XYZ file of C-alpha atoms in Angstrom:
722
model
C 4.767 -31.734 -20.143
C 1.151 -30.221 -20.560
C 0.565 -28.173 -17.459
C -2.191 -30.167 -15.341
C -0.735 -28.895 -12.047
C -1.697 -25.159 -12.522
C -5.456 -24.007 -10.971
C -7.279 -21.360 -11.962
C -10.139 -19.871 -9.961
C -13.969 -18.548 -11.736
C -11.891 -14.680 -11.652
C -9.064 -16.356 -13.356
C -11.191 -17.716 -16.359
C -12.786 -14.664 -16.838
C -9.701 -12.949 -16.969
C -8.604 -14.879 -19.749
C -11.769 -14.839 -21.318
C -12.697 -11.091 -21.172
C -16.193 -11.497 -20.090
C -17.872 -10.939 -16.366
C -17.967 -13.643 -13.839
C -21.966 -14.616 -14.237
C -21.006 -15.486 -17.439
C -18.593 -18.702 -16.650
C -21.493 -19.464 -14.045
C -23.609 -19.273 -17.065
C -20.945 -21.625 -18.579
C -20.547 -24.182 -16.127
C -24.449 -25.328 -15.629
C -25.640 -24.584 -19.764
C -22.242 -27.027 -20.903
C -22.476 -30.121 -19.410
C -18.627 -30.377 -20.922
C -17.283 -27.413 -18.828
C -13.991 -28.793 -16.597
C -14.932 -30.234 -13.463
C -13.173 -28.328 -10.313
C -10.392 -29.499 -9.379
C -9.825 -28.231 -5.855
C -11.080 -25.357 -3.864
C -13.804 -25.055 -2.208
C -17.601 -25.368 -3.078
C -18.707 -22.051 -3.124
C -14.901 -20.657 -4.343
C -14.129 -23.694 -6.711
C -10.623 -24.125 -8.591
C -10.251 -26.043 -11.999
C -7.128 -27.172 -14.012
C -6.255 -24.056 -16.051
C -5.196 -26.668 -19.224
C -8.657 -28.131 -19.489
C -10.345 -24.911 -19.228
C -7.701 -22.613 -21.967
C -8.325 -26.202 -24.202
C -12.452 -25.449 -23.880
C -12.208 -22.393 -24.003
C -10.108 -22.714 -27.382
C -12.855 -25.673 -28.568
C -16.032 -23.309 -27.414
C -14.391 -20.122 -30.301
C -13.856 -18.474 -26.913
C -10.663 -17.746 -26.605
C -7.961 -17.815 -30.259
C -5.035 -17.359 -27.242
C -4.574 -17.159 -24.116
C -2.294 -13.670 -23.731
C 1.006 -14.758 -22.299
C 0.521 -12.499 -19.196
C -2.343 -13.791 -18.393
C -1.381 -17.922 -18.824
C 1.990 -16.353 -16.331
C -0.064 -15.026 -14.336
C -2.953 -17.955 -14.007
C 0.542 -20.543 -13.422
C 2.311 -18.162 -10.606
C -1.174 -18.222 -9.448
C -2.380 -21.776 -8.969
C 1.008 -22.829 -8.409
C 0.660 -25.653 -6.305
C 3.602 -25.296 -4.177
C 1.457 -21.539 -3.410
C 2.403 -18.054 -5.253
C 4.863 -16.877 -2.968
C 6.978 -20.131 -3.784
C 6.109 -19.492 -7.251
C 8.189 -16.169 -6.957
C 10.542 -17.246 -5.477
C 11.562 -19.955 -8.118
C 10.627 -17.705 -11.409
C 12.693 -14.917 -9.575
C 15.640 -17.530 -9.351
C 14.829 -18.346 -12.880
C 15.006 -14.381 -13.831
C 18.336 -14.494 -12.025
C 19.217 -16.548 -14.294
C 18.411 -15.431 -17.617
C 19.861 -12.061 -16.446
C 23.497 -13.574 -15.480
C 23.638 -16.228 -17.532
C 21.056 -15.967 -20.579
C 22.916 -19.133 -22.926
C 22.908 -21.730 -19.446
C 19.350 -21.445 -19.230
C 18.916 -21.484 -23.065
C 21.263 -25.096 -22.802
C 18.984 -26.024 -19.819
C 15.700 -25.627 -21.420
C 16.542 -26.828 -24.508
C 15.627 -30.152 -24.186
C 12.646 -31.978 -22.582
C 10.755 -30.427 -18.975
C 12.340 -33.109 -17.186
C 15.790 -32.216 -18.177
C 15.309 -28.719 -17.596
C 13.934 -29.720 -14.396
C 17.574 -31.667 -14.089
C 20.213 -29.199 -14.877
C 17.970 -26.665 -13.330
C 19.802 -26.415 -9.561
C 22.844 -27.260 -11.282
C 22.299 -24.342 -13.527
C 20.722 -21.820 -10.301
C 24.389 -22.725 -8.304
C 26.308 -20.876 -11.280
C 24.314 -17.801 -9.849
C 23.099 -17.609 -6.552
C 26.132 -17.643 -5.055
C 27.660 -15.505 -6.590
C 25.194 -13.185 -6.464
C 23.335 -13.397 -3.069
C 26.278 -13.253 -0.332
C 25.570 -15.045 2.593
C 22.613 -17.164 3.304
C 19.900 -16.415 2.089
C 16.647 -18.834 2.841
C 15.507 -19.594 -0.585
C 12.084 -21.758 -0.808
C 13.860 -24.200 -3.321
C 12.142 -27.288 -3.944
C 12.919 -29.582 -1.152
C 15.855 -27.387 -0.303
C 17.044 -26.267 3.986
C 14.546 -23.903 4.977
C 15.213 -20.723 7.404
C 12.768 -21.642 10.334
C 8.831 -21.430 10.193
C 7.408 -17.988 8.471
C 6.935 -15.381 11.544
C 5.195 -11.917 11.281
C 6.712 -10.175 14.053
C 9.215 -7.950 12.340
C 7.661 -8.038 8.846
C 5.524 -4.554 7.433
C 3.413 -6.754 5.770
C 1.600 -8.616 7.786
C 1.767 -12.190 7.591
C -0.390 -13.895 10.197
C -1.130 -17.432 10.979
C -4.096 -19.560 9.870
C -5.435 -18.376 12.927
C -5.147 -14.637 12.192
C -2.492 -14.754 14.798
C 0.974 -12.982 15.024
C 2.956 -16.694 13.706
C 5.666 -18.106 16.284
C 8.562 -16.177 15.362
C 11.703 -17.898 13.555
C 14.533 -18.637 15.231
C 17.561 -16.386 13.389
C 19.080 -19.958 11.519
C 20.779 -20.020 8.625
C 19.921 -21.959 6.543
C 21.928 -24.694 3.875
C 22.498 -23.428 0.780
C 20.727 -25.146 -1.891
C 23.276 -27.867 -2.804
C 22.762 -29.413 -6.453
C 22.935 -32.728 -8.509
C 21.624 -33.037 -11.225
C 21.533 -37.174 -10.542
C 20.548 -36.971 -7.343
C 19.585 -36.035 -3.745
C 22.201 -33.386 -2.664
C 23.078 -31.705 0.377
C 21.248 -28.777 0.326
C 18.054 -31.031 -0.290
C 17.071 -30.746 -3.813
C 15.751 -34.131 -5.494
C 16.086 -34.673 -9.151
C 13.322 -33.522 -10.386
C 11.710 -31.111 -7.179
C 11.659 -28.304 -10.071
C 9.548 -30.844 -12.535
C 5.947 -28.578 -10.918
C 7.090 -24.934 -11.339
C 9.020 -26.246 -15.230
C 6.121 -24.456 -17.296
C 5.626 -21.411 -15.210
C 9.855 -21.112 -15.885
C 9.133 -21.655 -19.752
C 6.139 -18.620 -19.613
C 8.503 -16.581 -17.677
C 10.951 -16.613 -19.558
C 9.307 -16.080 -22.839
C 7.659 -13.001 -21.547
C 11.278 -11.939 -19.991
C 12.475 -12.454 -23.590
C 10.368 -9.310 -24.383
C 9.967 -7.205 -21.722
C 13.259 -7.668 -19.715
C 13.700 -9.775 -16.122
C 14.082 -7.207 -14.076
C 10.273 -5.721 -15.342
C 8.719 -9.724 -15.371
C 9.734 -10.171 -11.897
C 8.560 -6.830 -11.282
C 5.311 -6.792 -13.165
C 4.686 -10.820 -11.351
C 5.475 -9.389 -7.284
C 3.389 -6.348 -8.397
C 0.298 -8.168 -9.755
C 0.792 -10.259 -6.393
C 0.998 -7.401 -3.981
C -2.318 -5.991 -5.803
C -4.396 -9.531 -5.594
C -4.086 -9.660 -2.075
C -4.125 -6.455 -0.204
C -4.919 -7.661 2.744
C -1.959 -9.536 3.155
C 0.508 -6.536 2.995
C 1.956 -3.708 4.236
C 3.461 -1.448 1.482
C 5.825 0.864 1.462
C 4.564 3.099 -1.721
C 7.513 3.303 -3.797
C 7.328 8.113 -3.557
C 7.723 7.542 -0.209
C 10.452 4.720 -0.114
C 11.722 6.667 -2.593
C 11.647 10.066 -0.186
C 13.379 7.995 2.357
C 16.002 6.971 0.518
C 16.353 10.587 -0.828
C 17.053 11.823 2.850
C 19.380 9.454 4.162
C 21.539 9.658 1.123
C 23.917 8.254 -1.108
C 25.451 5.554 1.562
C 27.789 2.159 0.333
C 26.464 -0.451 2.971
C 22.736 -0.160 3.097
C 20.870 -1.889 5.703
C 16.178 -2.634 6.062
C 16.171 -4.828 9.400
C 12.409 -5.189 8.372
C 12.352 -5.558 4.292
C 9.231 -6.344 3.138
C 9.101 -6.916 -0.082
C 12.401 -5.025 -0.320
C 11.030 -1.001 -1.532
C 12.968 1.016 0.537
C 16.291 -0.966 -0.546
C 15.130 -1.378 -4.255
C 14.958 3.254 -4.185
C 18.774 3.488 -3.017
C 20.780 4.896 -5.725
C 23.155 2.235 -7.031
C 26.981 3.386 -6.409
C 30.364 1.301 -6.545
C 30.869 -1.831 -4.416
C 27.364 -1.224 -2.368
C 26.414 -3.692 -0.247
C 22.737 -4.361 1.322
C 21.520 -5.628 3.604
C 17.944 -7.144 4.301
C 16.577 -9.212 6.794
C 12.936 -9.785 7.960
C 10.876 -12.380 9.949
C 8.820 -13.722 7.009
C 12.078 -16.644 5.105
C 9.384 -16.396 1.911
C 9.546 -11.674 1.722
C 13.364 -12.132 2.773
C 14.046 -14.221 -0.028
C 11.978 -12.102 -2.645
C 13.568 -8.813 -1.454
C 17.188 -11.048 -1.574
C 15.930 -11.691 -5.418
C 14.374 -8.635 -6.386
C 17.282 -6.465 -5.201
C 20.190 -8.435 -7.031
C 17.610 -8.171 -10.854
C 17.610 -4.402 -9.666
C 21.689 -3.588 -9.135
C 24.131 -5.297 -9.036
C 25.219 -4.693 -5.281
C 25.701 -7.295 -3.102
C 22.859 -8.249 -1.711
C 22.961 -10.124 1.850
C 19.164 -10.910 3.114
C 17.835 -13.287 5.898
C 14.926 -14.761 7.460
C 15.005 -13.968 11.708
C 13.423 -12.063 14.326
C 15.529 -9.187 13.710
C 14.829 -7.496 17.345
C 15.159 -10.986 19.091
C 18.156 -12.496 16.686
C 19.780 -9.817 14.666
C 21.179 -11.639 11.728
C 24.066 -8.214 10.912
C 25.594 -8.098 14.982
C 28.566 -6.879 13.573
C 27.264 -4.299 10.829
C 28.360 -0.869 10.996
C 26.351 0.687 8.121
C 26.197 4.591 6.167
C 22.220 4.438 6.029
C 19.819 2.209 7.505
C 16.181 2.803 5.806
C 12.911 0.900 8.119
C 9.181 0.409 8.331
C 9.408 -1.160 11.016
C 5.754 -2.870 12.406
C 3.502 -0.597 14.649
C 1.563 -1.070 17.834
C 3.891 -4.430 18.130
C 3.549 -6.002 22.158
C 5.073 -8.989 21.562
C 8.742 -7.491 20.250
C 10.899 -9.400 22.912
C 10.272 -7.130 26.026
C 10.778 -9.380 28.779
C 13.281 -11.614 26.882
C 15.506 -8.508 25.735
C 16.270 -5.931 29.359
C 19.379 -6.026 29.037
C 20.841 -5.956 25.562
C 23.117 -3.423 24.643
C 21.544 -1.564 22.061
C 19.410 0.500 24.401
C 21.221 3.565 24.878
C 18.490 5.281 24.825
C 16.989 3.699 27.455
C 14.815 0.771 27.795
C 11.359 0.509 25.470
C 8.559 0.114 27.335
C 6.664 -2.711 26.105
C 4.308 -0.189 24.199
C 7.273 0.800 22.441
C 8.857 -1.390 20.211
C 8.782 1.612 17.174
C 11.769 2.799 19.878
C 13.602 -0.234 20.412
C 13.826 -0.063 16.416
C 14.777 3.305 16.265
C 17.599 2.361 18.567
C 18.470 -1.280 16.887
C 18.651 1.205 13.818
C 20.930 3.492 15.329
C 22.890 0.532 17.002
C 24.196 -0.307 13.913
C 25.105 2.882 12.112
C 28.893 3.907 11.585
C 29.103 6.900 13.655
C 27.850 9.838 11.323
C 25.326 6.954 9.679
C 22.221 8.144 8.956
C 18.977 6.601 9.936
C 15.460 7.312 8.349
C 12.109 4.804 9.389
C 8.631 5.394 8.868
C 6.793 5.624 12.435
C 3.387 6.254 13.799
C 2.137 9.794 15.425
C 2.042 8.472 18.443
C 5.819 7.420 19.058
C 6.018 11.425 19.003
C 4.297 11.719 22.311
C 3.232 9.251 23.802
C 4.622 9.178 27.866
C 5.918 5.764 28.074
C 8.208 6.923 25.123
C 9.285 10.634 26.645
C 12.649 9.750 28.434
C 13.847 8.114 25.769
C 13.076 10.774 23.330
C 14.489 13.296 25.441
C 17.761 11.350 25.452
C 17.565 10.962 21.633
C 16.966 14.914 21.632
C 19.776 15.932 24.049
C 22.649 13.640 22.551
C 21.804 14.866 18.828
C 20.743 11.355 17.877
C 17.164 12.672 16.874
C 18.137 15.092 13.542
C 14.349 15.607 12.700
C 10.516 14.777 12.633
C 9.028 15.338 9.860
C 4.657 14.550 9.490
C 3.584 13.669 6.737
C -0.212 13.982 4.780
C -2.863 12.098 5.454
C -2.946 9.309 2.493
C 0.666 9.305 2.112
C 0.839 5.693 3.250
C -1.456 2.949 4.641
C -3.349 2.889 7.830
C -4.595 6.249 4.880
C -6.434 7.867 7.229
C -3.836 8.977 9.576
C -0.868 11.088 9.055
C 2.561 9.019 9.751
C 5.826 10.691 10.782
C 9.473 10.040 9.292
C 12.363 10.177 11.933
C 15.726 11.537 10.555
C 18.359 10.388 12.859
C 22.194 10.256 13.071
C 24.191 8.483 15.402
C 26.580 11.244 16.433
C 30.602 11.567 16.722
C 30.153 13.388 19.503
C 27.425 15.369 21.785
C 26.407 18.443 20.097
C 26.907 21.694 22.071
C 23.781 23.530 20.989
C 21.419 20.609 19.647
C 18.624 21.499 17.313
C 15.835 19.431 15.246
C 13.923 19.775 12.912
C 10.299 19.844 12.927
C 8.255 19.983 9.752
C 4.373 19.197 8.824
C 3.663 18.197 5.094
C -0.441 17.878 5.777
C -1.165 21.432 3.568
C 0.056 19.102 0.736
C -2.610 16.325 1.296
C -4.391 15.765 -2.321
C -8.308 15.613 -2.621
C -10.151 12.316 -1.407
C -8.036 9.313 -2.207
C -5.427 10.127 -4.783
C -3.302 10.728 -1.939
C -0.738 13.729 -1.779
C 1.223 15.999 -4.421
C 4.207 14.282 -3.404
C 5.921 16.774 -5.959
C 5.283 19.225 -3.164
C 6.111 17.500 -0.649
C 9.297 15.685 -1.590
C 11.300 19.443 -2.712
C 9.409 21.311 0.576
C 11.004 18.365 2.847
C 14.755 17.557 1.057
C 14.893 21.704 0.558
C 14.383 21.936 4.565
C 16.116 19.494 5.324
C 19.261 20.020 3.154
C 19.431 23.793 4.363
C 19.352 22.522 8.088
C 21.491 19.575 7.700
C 24.226 21.056 4.694
C 24.333 24.474 5.625
C 23.518 24.654 9.525
C 21.668 27.813 9.339
C 17.857 28.197 11.002
C 14.699 27.536 9.311
C 11.657 28.855 10.032
C 8.793 28.620 7.238
C 5.751 29.603 9.013
C 3.044 26.636 9.192
C 5.518 24.293 7.376
C 9.199 23.655 9.120
C 10.727 25.280 12.171
C 14.609 23.774 13.567
C 13.576 24.101 17.183
C 16.377 23.948 19.696
C 16.254 20.637 21.664
C 16.138 23.224 25.069
C 12.295 24.238 24.102
C 11.421 20.713 23.528
C 12.141 19.659 27.342
C 9.639 19.813 29.208
C 7.755 16.744 31.005
C 5.830 15.660 28.272
C 8.937 16.196 25.851
C 6.080 16.072 22.604
C 7.507 16.293 19.207
C 4.662 16.414 16.890
C 5.444 19.051 14.458
C 2.589 21.029 14.175
C 2.607 21.896 18.066
C 5.946 23.722 17.238
C 5.592 25.544 14.276
C 4.793 28.960 13.861
C 1.460 29.919 11.960
C 1.048 30.901 8.484
C 2.548 34.143 7.569
C 0.300 37.654 8.341
C 0.427 38.006 4.494
C -2.074 35.285 4.833
C -4.453 37.066 6.645
C -6.212 39.707 6.273
C -5.139 40.480 2.245
C -5.603 36.752 1.212
C -9.174 37.019 2.734
C -9.806 39.870 0.791
C -8.615 38.174 -2.304
C -11.156 34.903 -1.409
C -14.009 36.948 -0.519
C -13.740 39.176 -4.323
C -13.519 35.658 -5.591
C -16.662 34.382 -3.633
C -18.808 37.524 -4.956
C -17.898 36.624 -8.615
C -19.056 33.279 -8.484
C -22.308 34.509 -6.210
C -23.221 36.360 -9.510
C -22.269 34.516 -11.931
C -24.170 31.174 -9.773
C -27.294 33.988 -10.387
C -26.851 33.842 -13.520
C -27.126 29.948 -14.133
C -29.629 29.141 -11.918
C -31.862 27.480 -14.776
C -35.754 29.276 -15.337
C -38.455 28.067 -14.347
C -39.782 24.525 -14.921
C -42.383 24.623 -17.902
C -44.702 21.244 -17.218
C -45.131 18.441 -19.665
C -47.296 16.317 -19.893
C -45.820 12.710 -19.768
C -44.332 11.178 -22.387
C -43.716 7.868 -23.136
C -40.443 7.178 -25.406
C -38.790 3.281 -26.729
C -35.601 2.905 -24.573
C -32.269 1.133 -24.984
C -29.770 0.146 -22.453
C -26.081 0.773 -21.998
C -24.949 -2.413 -23.004
C -27.229 -2.808 -26.497
C -25.575 0.368 -27.795
C -22.202 -0.837 -26.470
C -23.092 -4.073 -28.772
C -24.371 -1.996 -31.640
C -21.106 -0.015 -31.809
C -22.656 3.074 -30.705
C -20.339 3.964 -27.893
C -17.393 1.958 -26.299
C -16.865 1.137 -22.824
C -13.654 0.240 -20.797
C -13.276 0.370 -17.153
C -9.910 1.241 -15.056
C -8.047 0.777 -13.133
C -4.008 0.236 -14.551
C -1.271 2.877 -14.304
C -0.026 2.168 -17.851
C 4.411 1.976 -18.361
C 4.200 6.445 -17.886
C 3.579 8.077 -13.986
C 0.145 10.411 -15.516
C -2.439 12.022 -13.410
C -5.381 9.592 -12.341
C -8.911 10.743 -12.094
C -10.005 8.671 -9.432
C -14.099 8.169 -8.543
C -13.273 10.847 -5.810
C -13.072 12.989 -8.342
C -15.616 12.382 -10.341
C -17.907 12.900 -7.388
C -16.682 16.129 -6.190
C -16.216 17.332 -9.486
C -12.342 17.889 -9.073
C -9.469 17.578 -11.699
C -7.685 14.773 -12.057
C -5.634 14.171 -7.816
C -4.476 10.380 -8.259
C -2.160 7.793 -8.533
C -1.907 4.560 -9.608
C 1.495 2.058 -9.427
C 3.511 2.075 -12.755
C 2.197 -1.371 -14.923
C 3.160 -2.715 -18.605
C -0.755 -3.510 -18.804
C -2.255 -0.730 -20.876
C -4.149 2.160 -19.234
C -7.276 3.617 -20.383
C -7.192 7.090 -20.745
C -9.274 9.826 -21.089
C -10.597 11.909 -24.140
C -12.839 15.240 -24.507
C -16.366 14.070 -25.068
C -16.027 10.554 -23.163
C -18.385 10.253 -20.295
C -17.114 8.954 -16.466
C -19.508 6.519 -14.541
C -18.431 5.692 -10.546
C -19.867 2.266 -10.074
C -19.321 1.857 -6.185
C -21.307 3.930 -3.244
C -24.891 4.398 -4.891
C -25.958 7.918 -6.078
C -26.516 9.740 -9.457
C -23.170 11.364 -11.187
C -22.132 10.765 -14.837
C -19.426 13.426 -15.917
C -18.278 14.589 -18.649
C -14.673 14.420 -20.045
C -13.423 18.240 -20.622
C -10.012 19.503 -21.018
C -8.818 20.648 -18.532
C -9.559 16.273 -17.570
C -8.456 15.179 -21.184
C -5.406 12.562 -20.800
C -5.835 11.677 -17.229
C -5.227 7.441 -16.575
C -8.522 6.219 -15.358
C -8.817 5.191 -11.869
C -10.279 2.300 -10.175
C -13.927 1.754 -9.814
C -14.881 4.152 -12.901
C -16.412 3.248 -16.283
C -15.812 5.635 -18.932
C -18.350 5.269 -22.330
C -16.698 6.876 -25.562
C -19.729 7.657 -27.533
C -20.047 7.776 -31.076
C -20.455 11.350 -31.846
C -22.679 11.049 -34.931
C -24.906 9.134 -32.942
C -25.017 10.393 -29.678
C -24.592 13.689 -27.666
C -22.238 13.197 -24.840
C -24.492 15.266 -22.703
C -27.592 13.756 -23.851
C -26.048 10.723 -22.544
C -24.829 11.528 -19.520
C -27.711 13.579 -18.547
C -29.852 10.694 -18.878
C -27.580 8.738 -16.927
C -28.013 10.543 -13.942
C -32.080 10.446 -13.549
C -32.779 8.674 -10.019
C -35.040 6.169 -10.921
C -32.199 5.309 -13.575
C -30.191 4.461 -11.212
C -32.022 2.428 -8.716
C -32.706 -0.080 -11.404
C -29.586 -1.026 -12.559
C -27.573 -0.972 -8.858
C -27.657 -3.934 -6.932
C -26.929 -3.644 -2.721
C -25.133 -5.888 -0.857
C -25.083 -5.391 2.751
C -22.818 -2.423 2.782
C -22.262 -0.977 -0.203
C -24.491 -0.446 -3.772
C -22.594 -1.211 -7.005
C -24.211 0.032 -10.337
C -24.574 -2.277 -13.272
C -23.665 0.563 -16.099
C -24.490 -1.867 -18.982
C -28.011 -1.623 -17.293
C -28.551 2.427 -17.735
C -31.636 2.891 -19.781
C -31.929 6.083 -21.900
C -34.702 7.162 -24.830
C -34.170 6.414 -27.728
C -34.085 9.437 -30.061
C -33.074 11.678 -33.453
C -29.387 13.822 -32.809
C -30.770 16.781 -33.256
C -33.152 15.814 -30.072
C -30.583 14.415 -28.581
C -28.456 17.971 -28.835
C -31.461 20.484 -27.323
C -31.872 17.430 -24.140
C -27.755 17.756 -23.911
C -27.787 21.854 -23.926
C -29.703 21.787 -21.157
C -28.221 18.873 -19.379
C -24.375 20.955 -20.143
C -26.463 24.657 -18.161
C -26.832 22.382 -15.769
C -23.601 20.822 -15.353
C -22.260 24.527 -15.313
C -24.976 25.168 -13.031
C -23.503 22.559 -10.807
C -20.007 23.486 -10.677
C -20.709 26.811 -9.981
C -22.367 26.411 -6.679
C -19.786 23.825 -5.719
C -17.569 26.692 -6.114
C -19.388 28.566 -4.263
C -19.411 26.536 -1.071
C -15.366 26.233 -1.230
C -15.408 29.652 -1.127
C -17.330 30.555 1.830
C -16.057 26.915 3.575
C -12.025 28.602 2.607
C -13.238 32.747 3.529
C -14.564 31.223 7.183
C -12.108 28.822 7.868
C -9.340 32.114 7.485
C -11.884 34.408 9.727
C -12.026 32.261 12.432
C -8.287 31.644 11.818
C -7.373 35.177 11.360
C -9.248 36.098 14.635
C -7.638 33.578 16.910
C -4.355 33.974 15.766
C -4.293 38.169 15.611
C -3.923 38.500 11.991
C -7.396 39.735 11.686
C -8.652 43.018 13.572
C -12.065 42.399 15.073
C -13.670 45.653 13.770
């Protein structure tokens, strides 16, 4: 069966053909035979993928659609939506992973043959691997209830933007199957037929990359394409939270989202993973993701965790949770007498403390819970009584302040709470308070996760396993609970940590002052000589686009992390002249790596900036919103190229302006046509200016460091006033 159901937008057509969206608009205007829209809106139409593919081939604009792109477009344009398509793809991938011969036999015939046999084949795989009711959105299958956003950190909303009505935690019927007729589970014959082209493509992709990697690619691509619909837990943070919880056989995530936290748990024999989310599609995706990731038993269901807990009898060894923040409609009125409020009934504004107590209620004695929390939960007056009881009874073991940029919302330094269900009340309870804000990365690159991880785990293991007091000036301290039980019970770590060691005071400032003096002398030496007036010269001009078409340079755009974890050069790094500081999620797609002599240009935000890559930045991944120009050294001097690209008038004529942003079209940037020797003369002068600029930046940073250190030293007593 030809795939006529899948639709593709203009942006998808541009990706298929490797062109910009403007080219697609031109094709629609200039070619009467260009496929007509079959859906979408007047301003954002969609087209039949099969018709577009045939037209591109006919025009010689596309030899063959890349397999990964074809599969993604089939998923994104699925008639029942991308989430349903992801669930169907996950089911097929689990079948391929668990019973490859069954898949081969089912897929050997026609599309109708595969659609008839697939439900029965899935019946051999889903019940053994997914324990208990899982709300898989199989065609015609029973649903777990209407979608809801009340308990998911992914921020799902209804069409009006408001949280959707909570789903009743009703166990759906398993997807019963029959190859010839409708079945008790509701799967009608050929109900899988619209998904068959997608599933064949998914199987082909799995043969190249593996079933697990294929599902992670499709899920990651969907999350990247819809960044505003989901609030995700970064992989580095999920790994840290799992390490804090320690090895566990039974692990629960009561607000699982897409399953990042449970996926980060170290596998062990006979492991059982429990997941619940108010959005049925997310619960199903988590179940499939975990089943593909490990051999653990997966118990996943949809429902409002606080109002209708799916696992009331569970006593887990560990609970990991990234709960929704600042929820007012969490069940305050209905749950006033719920037995989970062992440490006090949470106020309407304290939904996070409701999640904390739910996690403790689902732990076995001695079990550990790790929750991501907003910083306000540590200090709001409305929660002080519950915080006090958590401290007095030894349930709250640690409050760890993360660096800014560790997780969304990225402008707030979130906290991690570590809790333990106490087997008995400790005689003299203590709590570990830690602030890792000093490990924040520059710009948008995120924190130094290696440093955060080492510091946090070292302090936690010293505190928890050895029982020795922890005292790390400016970083961590184990605080007796009695010191915190005042009127506010404020647990913000920075307010209770000792100041940095005296060794960081006057002696360190002397070193900074000496470096500043050296840099100032260097800056004076690099100051450009007086400018000499030259008569205006009219020179023939060319553009970056023309140079790229002529082979004088190669032009690449960034944004893919590649299969290996490498440092990422961000647009903030380019603007500030700093080393690569960013991170991107690992991807099977090819990353663009920088080489010495490349010229990197930011395309957002305005300003005239172009950076020549030198040895210290070589080998980094090119980040988002950056364009890399790799000149042919026999035709173009890199410093000449970068220097002329920085001209203010040049940038102005190549920029487009929206109401809130400026975007640079690098192809329109101009530079003069000059012989290579003349280019090198200009290049030497531009390089000298670049050295002067870097010296000025370094001077500014050292000056700010010295000034801040003097203020801090004088106020905390580590520096004498005379």
